[in-house]
Coordinates of C-alpha atoms in Angstrom, one line a residue:
Chain A
X108 CA 61.3 -24.3 1.8
X109 CA 58.6 -23.2 4.2
X110 CA 58.6 -19.5 4.8
X111 CA 58.1 -17.7 8.1
X112 CA 54.9 -16.3 6.8
X113 CA 53.3 -19.8 6.2
X114 CA 54.3 -20.8 9.7
X115 CA 52.8 -17.6 11.3
X116 CA 49.6 -18.0 9.3
X117 CA 49.2 -21.7 10.0
X118 CA 49.7 -21.0 13.7
X119 CA 47.4 -18.1 13.7
X120 CA 44.8 -20.1 11.8
X121 CA 44.9 -23.0 14.2
X122 CA 45.2 -21.2 17.6
X123 CA 43.3 -17.9 17.0
X124 CA 41.7 -16.4 20.1
X125 CA 38.9 -15.1 17.9
X126 CA 36.8 -18.2 18.5
X127 CA 37.0 -19.2 14.8
X128 CA 40.3 -21.0 14.9
X129 CA 40.5 -23.9 12.4
X130 CA 41.3 -26.2 15.3
X131 CA 37.6 -27.2 15.4
X132 CA 37.9 -28.4 11.7
X133 CA 40.7 -30.8 12.5
X134 CA 39.8 -31.9 16.0
X135 CA 38.1 -34.9 14.7
X136 CA 41.0 -35.7 12.5
X137 CA 43.5 -35.4 15.4
X138 CA 41.3 -37.8 17.5
X139 CA 40.8 -40.2 14.7
X140 CA 44.5 -40.3 13.7
X141 CA 45.4 -40.7 17.5
X142 CA 43.0 -43.6 17.9
X143 CA 44.5 -45.3 14.8
X144 CA 48.1 -45.2 16.3
X145 CA 47.1 -46.8 19.6
X146 CA 46.8 -50.4 18.1
X147 CA 50.2 -50.1 16.4
X148 CA 51.9 -48.9 19.6
X149 CA 50.2 -51.6 21.6
X150 CA 51.1 -54.3 19.0
X151 CA 54.8 -53.1 18.8
X152 CA 55.2 -53.1 22.7
X153 CA 53.2 -56.3 23.3
X154 CA 54.6 -58.3 20.5
X155 CA 58.1 -57.7 21.5
X156 CA 57.4 -58.4 25.0
X157 CA 55.5 -61.6 24.1
X158 CA 58.2 -62.8 21.8
X159 CA 60.9 -62.0 24.4
X160 CA 58.8 -63.8 27.0
X161 CA 58.2 -66.9 25.0
X162 CA 61.8 -67.2 23.7
X163 CA 63.3 -66.5 27.0
X164 CA 61.2 -69.3 28.5
X165 CA 62.3 -71.7 25.8
X166 CA 66.0 -70.9 26.1
X167 CA 66.1 -70.9 29.9
X168 CA 64.2 -74.2 30.6
X169 CA 64.0 -76.1 27.4
X170 CA 66.8 -75.6 24.8
X171 CA 69.1 -73.7 27.2
X172 CA 71.4 -71.0 25.8
X173 CA 73.5 -73.5 24.0
X174 CA 73.3 -77.2 23.5
X175 CA 76.5 -79.1 23.2
X176 CA 76.1 -82.5 21.6
X177 CA 78.7 -85.1 22.2
X178 CA 78.9 -86.6 18.6
X179 CA 81.0 -89.7 19.4
X180 CA 81.8 -92.1 22.2
X181 CA 85.3 -90.6 22.6
X182 CA 83.7 -87.2 23.3
X183 CA 81.4 -88.8 25.8
X184 CA 84.3 -90.2 27.6
X185 CA 85.8 -86.7 27.9
X186 CA 82.6 -85.2 29.3
X187 CA 83.9 -84.3 32.6
X188 CA 87.0 -82.6 31.2
X189 CA 84.8 -80.8 28.6
X190 CA 82.5 -79.6 31.3
X191 CA 85.3 -78.0 33.2
X192 CA 86.8 -76.4 30.1
X193 CA 83.4 -75.0 29.1
X194 CA 82.8 -73.7 32.6
X195 CA 86.1 -71.7 32.3
X196 CA 85.1 -69.9 29.1
X197 CA 84.5 -66.2 29.6
X198 CA 80.8 -65.3 29.8
X199 CA 79.7 -68.9 30.6
X200 CA 77.8 -69.0 33.9
X201 CA 76.9 -72.6 34.0
X202 CA 77.5 -75.9 32.1
X203 CA 75.8 -79.1 33.1
X204 CA 75.1 -82.5 31.5
X205 CA 71.7 -83.5 30.8
X206 CA 69.7 -86.1 28.8
X207 CA 66.6 -85.7 26.8
X208 CA 64.1 -88.1 25.3
X209 CA 60.5 -88.7 24.5
X210 CA 57.9 -90.9 26.1
X211 CA 54.4 -91.3 27.3
X212 CA 53.5 -90.4 30.9
X213 CA 50.5 -92.3 32.2
X214 CA 48.7 -92.9 35.4
X215 CA 45.5 -94.3 36.4
X216 CA 43.4 -91.4 35.1
X217 CA 45.2 -90.2 32.0
X218 CA 48.1 -90.1 29.7
X219 CA 50.1 -87.6 27.7
X220 CA 53.2 -87.6 25.4
X221 CA 56.0 -85.7 26.9
X222 CA 59.7 -84.7 26.5
X223 CA 61.6 -85.7 29.5
X224 CA 64.8 -84.0 30.5
X225 CA 67.1 -85.6 33.0
X226 CA 68.9 -82.7 34.8
X227 CA 71.2 -82.3 37.7
X228 CA 69.3 -81.7 41.0
X229 CA 71.3 -78.6 41.5
X230 CA 70.1 -76.9 38.3
X231 CA 67.1 -75.3 39.9
X232 CA 69.1 -73.9 42.8
X233 CA 72.2 -72.8 40.9
X234 CA 70.9 -71.4 37.6
X235 CA 69.0 -68.2 38.1
X236 CA 67.6 -68.1 34.5
X237 CA 66.0 -71.6 35.0
X238 CA 64.7 -70.6 38.4
X239 CA 63.1 -67.4 37.0
X240 CA 60.8 -69.1 34.8
X241 CA 59.9 -72.1 36.9
X242 CA 57.2 -71.3 39.3
X243 CA 56.5 -74.2 41.7
X244 CA 52.8 -74.5 42.2
X245 CA 52.7 -77.6 44.3
X246 CA 55.4 -79.6 46.1
X247 CA 58.9 -78.8 45.5
X248 CA 61.4 -78.8 42.6
X249 CA 63.2 -81.6 44.3
X250 CA 65.2 -84.1 42.3
X251 CA 67.2 -85.5 45.1
X252 CA 65.4 -88.9 45.0
X253 CA 66.2 -91.1 42.0
X254 CA 62.5 -91.5 41.1
X255 CA 61.6 -87.9 41.4
X256 CA 59.4 -86.4 38.6
X257 CA 58.5 -82.7 38.2
X258 CA 55.6 -82.1 35.8
X259 CA 53.8 -79.0 34.7
X260 CA 50.4 -78.0 35.9
X261 CA 49.1 -78.7 32.4
X262 CA 50.5 -82.2 32.5
X263 CA 49.2 -82.8 36.0
X264 CA 45.7 -81.7 34.8
X265 CA 45.9 -84.2 31.9
X266 CA 47.0 -87.0 34.1
X267 CA 44.7 -86.0 36.9
X268 CA 47.7 -86.4 39.2
X269 CA 49.0 -84.5 42.2
X270 CA 52.2 -84.3 44.4
X271 CA 53.1 -87.7 45.9
X272 CA 51.2 -89.8 43.3
X273 CA 52.9 -92.5 41.3
X274 CA 53.1 -92.0 37.5
X275 CA 54.7 -94.2 34.9
X276 CA 56.9 -93.2 32.0
X277 CA 56.8 -95.4 28.9
X278 CA 60.0 -95.1 26.8
X279 CA 61.1 -97.1 23.8
X280 CA 64.4 -98.7 23.2
X281 CA 65.5 -99.5 19.7
X282 CA 68.0 -102.2 19.2
X283 CA 68.9 -102.7 15.5
X284 CA 67.5 -105.8 14.1
X285 CA 65.3 -106.5 17.0
X286 CA 61.7 -105.5 17.8
X287 CA 61.3 -102.1 19.6
X288 CA 61.3 -102.6 23.4
X289 CA 58.9 -100.6 25.4
X290 CA 59.9 -100.0 29.0
X291 CA 57.7 -98.6 31.8
X292 CA 59.5 -96.8 34.7
X293 CA 57.8 -95.7 37.9
X294 CA 58.2 -92.1 39.1
X295 CA 56.8 -90.2 42.0
X296 CA 55.5 -86.6 41.4
X297 CA 57.6 -84.3 43.6
X298 CA 56.5 -81.1 42.2
X299 CA 54.2 -79.3 39.9
X300 CA 55.4 -76.2 38.1
X301 CA 54.3 -73.6 35.6
X302 CA 56.6 -71.5 33.3
X303 CA 53.6 -69.3 32.4
X304 CA 53.6 -70.5 28.8
X305 CA 51.4 -73.6 28.6
X306 CA 52.5 -74.8 25.2
X307 CA 56.0 -75.2 26.5
X308 CA 54.7 -76.6 29.8
X309 CA 52.6 -79.3 28.1
X310 CA 55.8 -80.9 26.6
X311 CA 58.2 -80.8 29.5
X312 CA 58.9 -82.9 32.5
X313 CA 62.0 -83.2 34.5
X314 CA 63.6 -86.3 36.1
X315 CA 67.0 -86.9 37.7
X316 CA 70.1 -86.9 35.6
X317 CA 70.8 -90.4 36.9
X318 CA 67.5 -91.8 35.6
X319 CA 67.7 -89.8 32.4
X320 CA 70.9 -91.5 31.7
X321 CA 69.5 -94.9 32.3
X322 CA 66.4 -94.4 30.2
X323 CA 68.0 -92.5 27.2
X324 CA 71.2 -94.4 26.7
X325 CA 72.1 -93.4 23.1
X326 CA 74.8 -90.7 22.6
X327 CA 72.3 -88.4 20.7
X328 CA 70.3 -88.1 23.9
X329 CA 73.3 -86.9 26.0
X330 CA 74.0 -83.3 25.9
X331 CA 75.7 -80.4 27.7
X332 CA 73.5 -77.4 28.5
X333 CA 75.3 -74.1 28.7
X334 CA 74.2 -70.8 30.0
X335 CA 75.9 -67.6 29.5
X336 CA 75.6 -64.1 31.0
X337 CA 74.1 -62.3 27.9
X338 CA 72.4 -64.8 25.6
X339 CA 71.1 -62.1 23.3
X340 CA 74.5 -60.5 22.6
X341 CA 77.6 -61.6 20.6
X342 CA 79.0 -63.0 23.8
X343 CA 76.9 -66.1 23.1
X344 CA 78.4 -66.7 19.7
X345 CA 81.9 -66.0 20.9
X346 CA 81.5 -68.6 23.7
X347 CA 80.0 -71.1 21.2
X348 CA 83.1 -70.6 18.9
X349 CA 85.4 -71.3 21.7
X350 CA 83.5 -74.4 22.7
X351 CA 83.7 -75.7 19.0
X352 CA 87.5 -75.6 19.2
X353 CA 87.6 -77.6 22.5
X354 CA 87.1 -80.9 20.8
X355 CA 86.6 -82.5 17.4
X356 CA 83.7 -84.7 18.5
X357 CA 81.2 -82.1 19.6
X358 CA 78.5 -80.1 17.9
X359 CA 77.3 -76.8 19.3
X360 CA 73.9 -75.3 18.6
X361 CA 72.9 -71.8 20.0
X362 CA 69.3 -71.1 21.2
X363 CA 68.5 -69.0 18.1
X364 CA 69.2 -72.1 15.9
X365 CA 67.6 -74.6 18.2
X366 CA 64.4 -72.5 18.3
X367 CA 64.6 -71.0 14.8
X368 CA 61.1 -72.1 13.6
X369 CA 59.6 -70.7 16.7
X370 CA 61.3 -67.3 16.4
X371 CA 60.5 -67.3 12.6
X372 CA 56.9 -68.0 13.3
X373 CA 56.6 -65.3 16.0
X374 CA 58.4 -62.8 13.8
X375 CA 56.1 -63.5 10.9
X376 CA 53.0 -63.1 13.1
X377 CA 54.4 -59.8 14.5
X378 CA 55.2 -58.4 11.0
X379 CA 51.7 -59.4 9.8
X380 CA 50.2 -57.7 12.8
X381 CA 52.3 -54.5 12.3
X382 CA 51.3 -54.4 8.7
X383 CA 47.6 -54.6 9.5
X384 CA 48.0 -51.8 12.1
X385 CA 49.9 -49.6 9.6
X386 CA 47.0 -50.3 7.1
X387 CA 44.6 -49.0 9.9
X388 CA 46.7 -45.9 10.2
X389 CA 46.6 -45.4 6.5
X390 CA 42.8 -45.7 6.4
X391 CA 42.5 -43.2 9.3
X392 CA 44.7 -40.8 7.4
X393 CA 41.8 -40.5 4.8
X394 CA 39.9 -38.8 7.7
X395 CA 42.7 -36.2 7.9
X396 CA 42.5 -35.7 4.1
X397 CA 38.7 -35.1 4.3
X398 CA 39.1 -32.6 7.2
X399 CA 41.8 -30.7 5.3
X400 CA 39.5 -30.6 2.2
X401 CA 36.7 -29.1 4.3
X402 CA 39.2 -26.6 5.8
X403 CA 40.5 -25.6 2.3
X404 CA 36.8 -25.2 1.1
X405 CA 36.0 -23.0 4.1
X406 CA 39.2 -20.9 3.7
X407 CA 38.8 -20.2 -0.1
X408 CA 38.3 -16.5 0.4
X409 CA 41.3 -16.3 2.7
X410 CA 43.4 -18.3 0.1
X411 CA 42.2 -15.8 -2.6
X412 CA 43.2 -12.8 -0.4
X413 CA 46.6 -14.2 0.5
X414 CA 47.2 -14.7 -3.3
X415 CA 46.2 -11.2 -4.2
X416 CA 48.7 -10.1 -1.5
X417 CA 51.6 -11.9 -3.2
X418 CA 51.5 -15.4 -1.6
X419 CA 52.7 -18.0 -4.0
X420 CA 50.9 -21.4 -4.7
X421 CA 53.6 -22.9 -2.7
X422 CA 53.2 -20.5 0.2
X423 CA 49.5 -21.4 0.4
X424 CA 50.2 -25.1 0.1
X425 CA 52.7 -24.9 2.9
X426 CA 50.1 -23.5 5.2
X427 CA 48.0 -26.6 4.8
X428 CA 51.0 -29.0 4.8
X429 CA 52.0 -27.4 8.2
X430 CA 48.5 -27.9 9.4
X431 CA 48.8 -31.6 8.5
X432 CA 52.1 -31.7 10.2
X433 CA 50.4 -30.3 13.3
X434 CA 47.6 -32.9 13.1
X435 CA 50.3 -35.6 12.8
X436 CA 52.3 -34.4 15.7
X437 CA 49.3 -34.0 17.9
X438 CA 47.9 -37.5 16.9
X439 CA 51.3 -39.0 17.3
X440 CA 51.7 -37.6 20.8
X441 CA 48.2 -38.5 21.9
X442 CA 48.2 -41.9 20.2
X443 CA 51.6 -42.8 21.6
X444 CA 50.7 -41.8 25.1
X445 CA 47.5 -43.7 25.2
X446 CA 49.0 -46.6 23.4
X447 CA 51.7 -46.9 26.1
X448 CA 49.1 -46.6 28.8
X449 CA 47.0 -49.3 27.1
X450 CA 50.1 -51.6 26.7
X451 CA 51.2 -51.2 30.3
X452 CA 47.7 -52.1 31.5
X453 CA 47.1 -54.7 28.9
X454 CA 46.7 -57.5 31.4
X455 CA 44.1 -55.5 33.4
X456 CA 42.3 -54.6 30.2
X457 CA 42.1 -58.2 29.0
X458 CA 41.1 -59.4 32.4
X459 CA 38.4 -56.8 32.4
X460 CA 37.1 -57.5 29.0
X461 CA 37.1 -61.3 29.7
X462 CA 35.2 -60.6 32.9
X463 CA 32.6 -58.5 31.2
X464 CA 32.1 -61.0 28.3
X465 CA 32.4 -64.0 30.6
X466 CA 35.0 -65.9 28.5
X467 CA 38.8 -65.9 28.2
X468 CA 39.7 -63.4 25.4
X469 CA 43.0 -65.2 24.9
X470 CA 43.6 -68.9 25.2
X471 CA 46.3 -69.3 27.8
X472 CA 47.5 -72.4 25.9
X473 CA 49.0 -70.1 23.3
X474 CA 49.8 -67.0 25.2
X475 CA 51.8 -66.2 28.2
X476 CA 49.7 -66.1 31.3
X477 CA 50.8 -62.5 31.8
X478 CA 51.7 -60.5 28.8
X479 CA 55.1 -58.8 29.2
X480 CA 55.5 -55.3 27.8
X481 CA 58.7 -54.3 26.2
X482 CA 59.0 -50.5 25.9
X483 CA 61.2 -49.5 23.0
X484 CA 61.8 -45.9 22.5
X485 CA 63.3 -46.6 19.0
X486 CA 60.1 -48.3 17.9
X487 CA 57.7 -45.9 19.5
X488 CA 59.5 -43.1 17.8
X489 CA 59.2 -45.0 14.6
X490 CA 55.4 -45.4 15.1
X491 CA 55.1 -41.7 16.0
X492 CA 57.2 -40.6 12.9
X493 CA 55.0 -42.9 10.7
X494 CA 51.8 -41.2 12.1
X495 CA 53.3 -37.7 11.3
X496 CA 54.3 -38.9 7.8
X497 CA 50.9 -40.3 7.1
X498 CA 49.3 -36.9 8.2
X499 CA 51.6 -34.9 6.0
X500 CA 51.0 -37.1 3.1
X501 CA 47.2 -37.1 3.7
X502 CA 47.3 -33.2 3.8
X503 CA 49.5 -33.0 0.8
X504 CA 46.6 -33.3 -1.9
X505 CA 44.3 -30.8 -0.2
X506 CA 47.3 -28.5 0.3
X507 CA 48.1 -28.7 -3.4
X508 CA 44.5 -28.0 -4.2
X509 CA 44.5 -25.0 -1.9
X510 CA 47.7 -23.7 -3.7
X511 CA 45.8 -24.0 -7.1
X512 CA 42.8 -22.0 -6.1
X513 CA 42.3 -19.2 -8.7
X514 CA 41.6 -16.0 -6.7
X515 CA 39.6 -14.3 -9.5
X516 CA 37.1 -17.2 -9.5
X517 CA 36.6 -16.7 -5.8
X518 CA 36.2 -12.9 -5.9
X519 CA 33.9 -13.2 -8.8
X520 CA 31.7 -15.7 -7.1
X521 CA 31.7 -13.6 -3.8
Chain B
X106 CA 55.6 13.1 -16.0
X107 CA 56.5 9.5 -16.0
X108 CA 53.7 6.9 -16.5
X109 CA 53.2 4.4 -13.7
X110 CA 50.9 2.4 -16.0
X111 CA 50.9 1.9 -19.7
X112 CA 48.4 -0.4 -21.4
X113 CA 48.9 -1.3 -25.0
X114 CA 46.3 -2.9 -27.2
X115 CA 44.7 -5.0 -24.5
X116 CA 42.2 -7.6 -25.3
X117 CA 40.2 -9.9 -23.0
X118 CA 37.3 -12.1 -23.7
X119 CA 35.5 -14.9 -21.9
X120 CA 33.8 -18.0 -23.1
X121 CA 30.2 -18.4 -22.4
X122 CA 29.3 -21.8 -23.7
X123 CA 29.9 -21.6 -27.5
X124 CA 29.7 -17.9 -27.3
X125 CA 32.8 -15.7 -26.9
X126 CA 32.3 -12.5 -25.0
X127 CA 34.8 -9.7 -25.8
X128 CA 35.1 -7.7 -22.6
X129 CA 38.1 -5.5 -23.4
X130 CA 38.8 -4.6 -27.1
X131 CA 42.1 -3.1 -27.9
X132 CA 42.4 -0.8 -24.8
X133 CA 45.3 1.7 -24.9
X134 CA 45.9 4.2 -22.2
X135 CA 48.5 5.3 -19.7
X136 CA 48.3 6.6 -16.1
X137 CA 50.9 9.2 -14.9
X138 CA 52.6 8.6 -11.7
X139 CA 50.7 9.8 -8.7
X140 CA 47.4 10.3 -10.5
X141 CA 44.1 9.1 -9.5
X142 CA 42.1 7.4 -12.1
X143 CA 38.4 6.6 -11.6
X144 CA 36.7 4.1 -13.8
X145 CA 32.9 3.9 -14.1
X146 CA 30.6 1.9 -16.2
X147 CA 27.7 -0.4 -16.2
X148 CA 27.6 -3.6 -14.3
X149 CA 29.3 -6.4 -16.3
X150 CA 31.1 -4.1 -18.6
X151 CA 34.5 -5.4 -17.5
X152 CA 35.7 -2.9 -14.9
X153 CA 36.6 -5.5 -12.3
X154 CA 38.2 -7.6 -15.0
X155 CA 40.3 -4.8 -16.0
X156 CA 41.6 -4.3 -12.5
X157 CA 42.2 -8.0 -12.1
X158 CA 44.2 -8.0 -15.2
X159 CA 46.4 -5.0 -14.2
X160 CA 46.6 -6.8 -10.7
X161 CA 47.8 -9.9 -12.5
X162 CA 45.1 -12.0 -10.9
X163 CA 43.7 -12.5 -14.3
X164 CA 45.3 -12.9 -17.6
X165 CA 44.7 -10.9 -20.9
X166 CA 44.2 -12.5 -24.3
X167 CA 46.8 -10.1 -25.9
X168 CA 48.4 -6.8 -25.3
X169 CA 51.0 -5.3 -23.0
X170 CA 50.7 -3.9 -19.4
X171 CA 53.7 -2.1 -18.2
X172 CA 53.7 -1.1 -14.6
X173 CA 56.5 1.0 -13.2
X174 CA 58.6 0.0 -16.2
X175 CA 57.9 -3.7 -16.1
X176 CA 55.9 -5.5 -18.6
X177 CA 53.8 -7.9 -16.3
X178 CA 52.6 -10.0 -19.2
X179 CA 56.2 -11.4 -19.4
X180 CA 56.5 -12.2 -15.8
X181 CA 56.6 -15.8 -14.6
X182 CA 54.6 -17.0 -11.7
X183 CA 57.2 -16.1 -9.1
X184 CA 57.6 -12.7 -10.6
X185 CA 53.8 -12.0 -10.6
X186 CA 53.7 -12.9 -6.9
X187 CA 56.5 -10.4 -6.2
X188 CA 54.6 -7.9 -8.4
X189 CA 51.3 -8.4 -6.4
X190 CA 53.1 -8.2 -3.2
X191 CA 55.5 -5.1 -3.7
X192 CA 54.2 -3.0 -6.7
X193 CA 50.4 -2.9 -6.2
X194 CA 47.9 -2.9 -3.5
X195 CA 44.2 -4.3 -3.7
X196 CA 41.2 -2.9 -2.0
X197 CA 38.0 -5.0 -2.8
X198 CA 34.4 -4.2 -2.4
X199 CA 34.4 -6.8 0.4
X200 CA 37.1 -6.4 3.1
X201 CA 38.3 -10.0 2.9
X202 CA 39.7 -9.7 6.4
X203 CA 40.9 -13.0 7.9
X204 CA 38.6 -13.6 10.9
X205 CA 41.3 -15.5 12.8
X206 CA 43.6 -12.6 12.7
X207 CA 43.3 -9.2 14.6
X208 CA 43.2 -5.9 12.6
X209 CA 47.0 -5.4 13.1
X210 CA 47.7 -9.0 12.0
X211 CA 45.5 -8.6 9.0
X212 CA 47.5 -5.5 7.9
X213 CA 50.7 -7.3 8.6
X214 CA 50.0 -10.1 6.0
X215 CA 51.5 -8.6 2.8
X216 CA 54.5 -7.4 4.8
X217 CA 55.2 -10.9 6.1
X218 CA 54.5 -12.3 2.6
X219 CA 57.3 -9.9 1.6
X220 CA 59.6 -11.5 4.0
X221 CA 59.7 -8.9 6.8
X222 CA 60.0 -10.1 10.3
X223 CA 57.0 -10.2 12.5
X224 CA 58.3 -7.1 14.4
X225 CA 59.0 -5.1 11.4
X226 CA 55.6 -6.1 9.9
X227 CA 54.0 -5.2 13.1
X228 CA 55.5 -1.8 13.3
X229 CA 54.6 -1.0 9.7
X230 CA 51.1 -2.2 10.1
X231 CA 50.7 -0.1 13.4
X232 CA 51.8 3.0 11.4
X233 CA 49.2 2.3 8.6
X234 CA 46.4 1.6 11.1
X235 CA 47.2 5.1 12.6
X236 CA 46.8 6.6 9.1
X237 CA 43.3 5.2 8.8
X238 CA 42.5 6.1 12.5
X239 CA 42.2 2.5 13.6
X240 CA 45.0 2.3 16.3
X241 CA 42.4 2.0 19.1
X242 CA 41.0 -1.1 17.4
X243 CA 44.2 -2.8 16.3
X244 CA 43.8 -5.7 18.6
X245 CA 40.2 -6.4 17.6
X246 CA 39.1 -9.3 15.5
X247 CA 37.2 -8.5 12.4
X248 CA 34.0 -9.9 14.0
X249 CA 34.1 -6.9 16.5
X250 CA 34.6 -4.3 13.9
X251 CA 31.9 -2.3 12.0
X252 CA 31.8 -2.4 8.2
X253 CA 33.5 0.9 7.8
X254 CA 36.2 -0.1 10.2
X255 CA 36.8 -3.4 8.3
X256 CA 37.3 -1.5 5.1
X257 CA 39.7 1.0 6.7
X258 CA 41.8 -2.0 7.9
X259 CA 41.6 -3.4 4.3
X260 CA 42.9 0.0 3.0
X261 CA 45.8 -0.1 5.5
X262 CA 46.5 -3.8 4.4
X263 CA 46.6 -2.7 0.7
X264 CA 49.2 0.0 1.5
X265 CA 51.5 -1.7 4.0
X266 CA 54.1 -2.7 1.4
X267 CA 54.1 1.0 0.0
X268 CA 52.9 -0.1 -3.5
X269 CA 53.3 2.4 -6.4
X270 CA 49.8 1.5 -7.7
X271 CA 46.6 1.0 -5.7
X272 CA 43.7 -0.9 -7.2
X273 CA 40.4 -0.3 -5.6
X274 CA 37.3 -2.1 -6.8
X275 CA 34.3 -0.3 -5.5
X276 CA 35.8 0.0 -2.0
X277 CA 32.6 1.7 -0.6
X278 CA 30.1 -0.5 -2.4
X279 CA 29.1 -2.3 0.7
X280 CA 29.0 0.7 3.1
X281 CA 26.4 3.1 4.1
X282 CA 26.7 6.7 3.1
X283 CA 28.5 8.0 6.2
X284 CA 31.1 5.2 6.2
X285 CA 31.4 5.5 2.4
X286 CA 32.4 9.2 2.8
X287 CA 34.9 8.4 5.6
X288 CA 36.6 5.5 3.7
X289 CA 36.7 7.6 0.5
X290 CA 38.2 10.6 2.4
X291 CA 40.8 8.4 4.0
X292 CA 41.6 6.6 0.9
X293 CA 42.2 9.7 -1.2
X294 CA 44.1 11.4 1.7
X295 CA 46.5 8.5 2.1
X296 CA 47.3 8.0 -1.6
X297 CA 47.8 11.8 -1.8
X298 CA 50.2 11.7 1.2
X299 CA 52.1 8.7 -0.1
X300 CA 52.1 9.8 -3.8
X301 CA 50.5 6.4 -4.6
X302 CA 48.7 6.1 -8.1
X303 CA 45.3 4.9 -7.8
X304 CA 42.9 3.2 -10.1
X305 CA 39.4 3.1 -8.6
X306 CA 36.3 1.4 -10.0
X307 CA 33.1 2.8 -8.6
X308 CA 29.5 3.5 -9.2
X309 CA 29.3 6.3 -6.8
X310 CA 29.4 9.7 -8.7
X311 CA 30.7 11.6 -5.6
X312 CA 33.7 9.4 -5.4
X313 CA 34.1 9.4 -9.2
X314 CA 34.3 13.3 -8.9
X315 CA 37.6 13.0 -7.0
X316 CA 39.5 11.4 -9.8
X317 CA 42.2 13.3 -11.7
X318 CA 41.3 11.0 -14.7
X319 CA 37.7 9.9 -15.1
X320 CA 36.8 7.4 -17.7
X321 CA 33.9 5.1 -18.5
X322 CA 34.4 1.5 -19.7
X323 CA 32.0 1.2 -22.7
X324 CA 32.0 -1.6 -25.3
X325 CA 35.5 -2.7 -24.1
X326 CA 37.2 0.7 -24.4
X327 CA 37.6 3.7 -22.1
X328 CA 35.6 6.9 -22.9
X329 CA 36.9 10.0 -21.1
X330 CA 34.1 11.6 -19.1

């Protein structure tokens, strides 16, 4: 237990008005520890924001919140009825049929592999989530014409095509026992969009549901996309369970399953980054230890006097552990504050560094165009608590040494 | 009269390489309560070592030291801390005032170690500073006090927990003659008023003359002067 005396002495030692307060010994340690916390805070805030941003884009415009696959022809026949029933389930905001298949888009100046989704022309207007992540850069998101094609800016660049131009989609039809049949279909580019995440954009193009059904005729290409109010809560799984009971011939996959490799990969990257940042904090805490050792050395006479006045080893150690705690609290407060400020302004900081260095610091192909920041009080508190813990642990050894100082040796030397 | 200190067959030696230096050799003596004992002797004869042993800062090789009825050689670490805090008071040749603390706060240290509240410790410290005529300087930091003033604060600090035995190791050794006389006068006056027993180590014959018991440490034993 820390006694009032240790608290009093630690406080007086640090904040003395005599001009000889120990704060000067530990100022460097506080600054060093605070700086070491900034990367962790930034990583925690940005990685969560990045993950959320990437995953949200995938589930709003690619996998959707849920994918209902019609596993047999009987189920396909009941599609209309099924759509109505799904739409009536609590929490479901939108259910729509769509088709999905692969092909090669090619024009006069380029070609690229693509996943094409045939979606209802109402999706863009009626689904707020879809609309949120689709920024139309050129033309319109208009699928009212049967040959309409919406491509991403990335795809447009690869094909060197613009709005109004004609593009062909090469798809394959496999008939058992016969050679594969390649079929080109003409489309007209009606709109060019960006979701802000180029890796996703590179792979996605949208056509009308009608053309989609014509091109991708097999049952496995035909699906129902489902959107719910809260895709990150149990509401999603409750709705998925209800859908499963609607018919025998359907399979339901939620976004977390559909994107599990993506989520796992992002999570692993995040954990690795956090681990490295914690290591940096650990290394910085050596600085706290060094400062505390210097402080103990400079205070040997005071320690000897305190012991001659009846202070125990533990009392003396407590003074230095409290000093370590103070360093930790100050460093955590400063580091967290600067970390939050850095994270909030991360896009400006990256732009500034890129401008100064004359190259893009982050390749937009693999990162969101704008990095979203997700402030989590829980995680920030964890980072701050870790910083305090590191400081206390770092001061523990010097504090123990202080407690073991033999006063007689000090008095004799003096 | 009851003895405040009883030393029985005390031995203390130090190792100096392979050589063993026997500093105290079978010391036996007792100090009656309220008496002032002055120890003189040549430098390095073991006067400070003896005070450190009685003050429990150092350990003896063998023997018994009974202070106010308690054999301190039998006390554990916690018991020794309490003994140093409540039973004895130390005044060293150097003041050892903590430079981050004011004169008042320095005097408060032993009282706060004893568990007194800041208010109680402060009241008691103020009283002691008045006794050593330092009230007007109570809020001064040591850097702004003269050598004599610092030592007077050190005397007040040693007495703040009302110890039964005060151990003073050449308390005027670092002071000029005027300050020496002043500190000496205050020290003897306060121990007289408080009926505190005193063991004082000194080289100063004037101070030595004030002792009720005057001894010289010679070849590890006391010789009455």
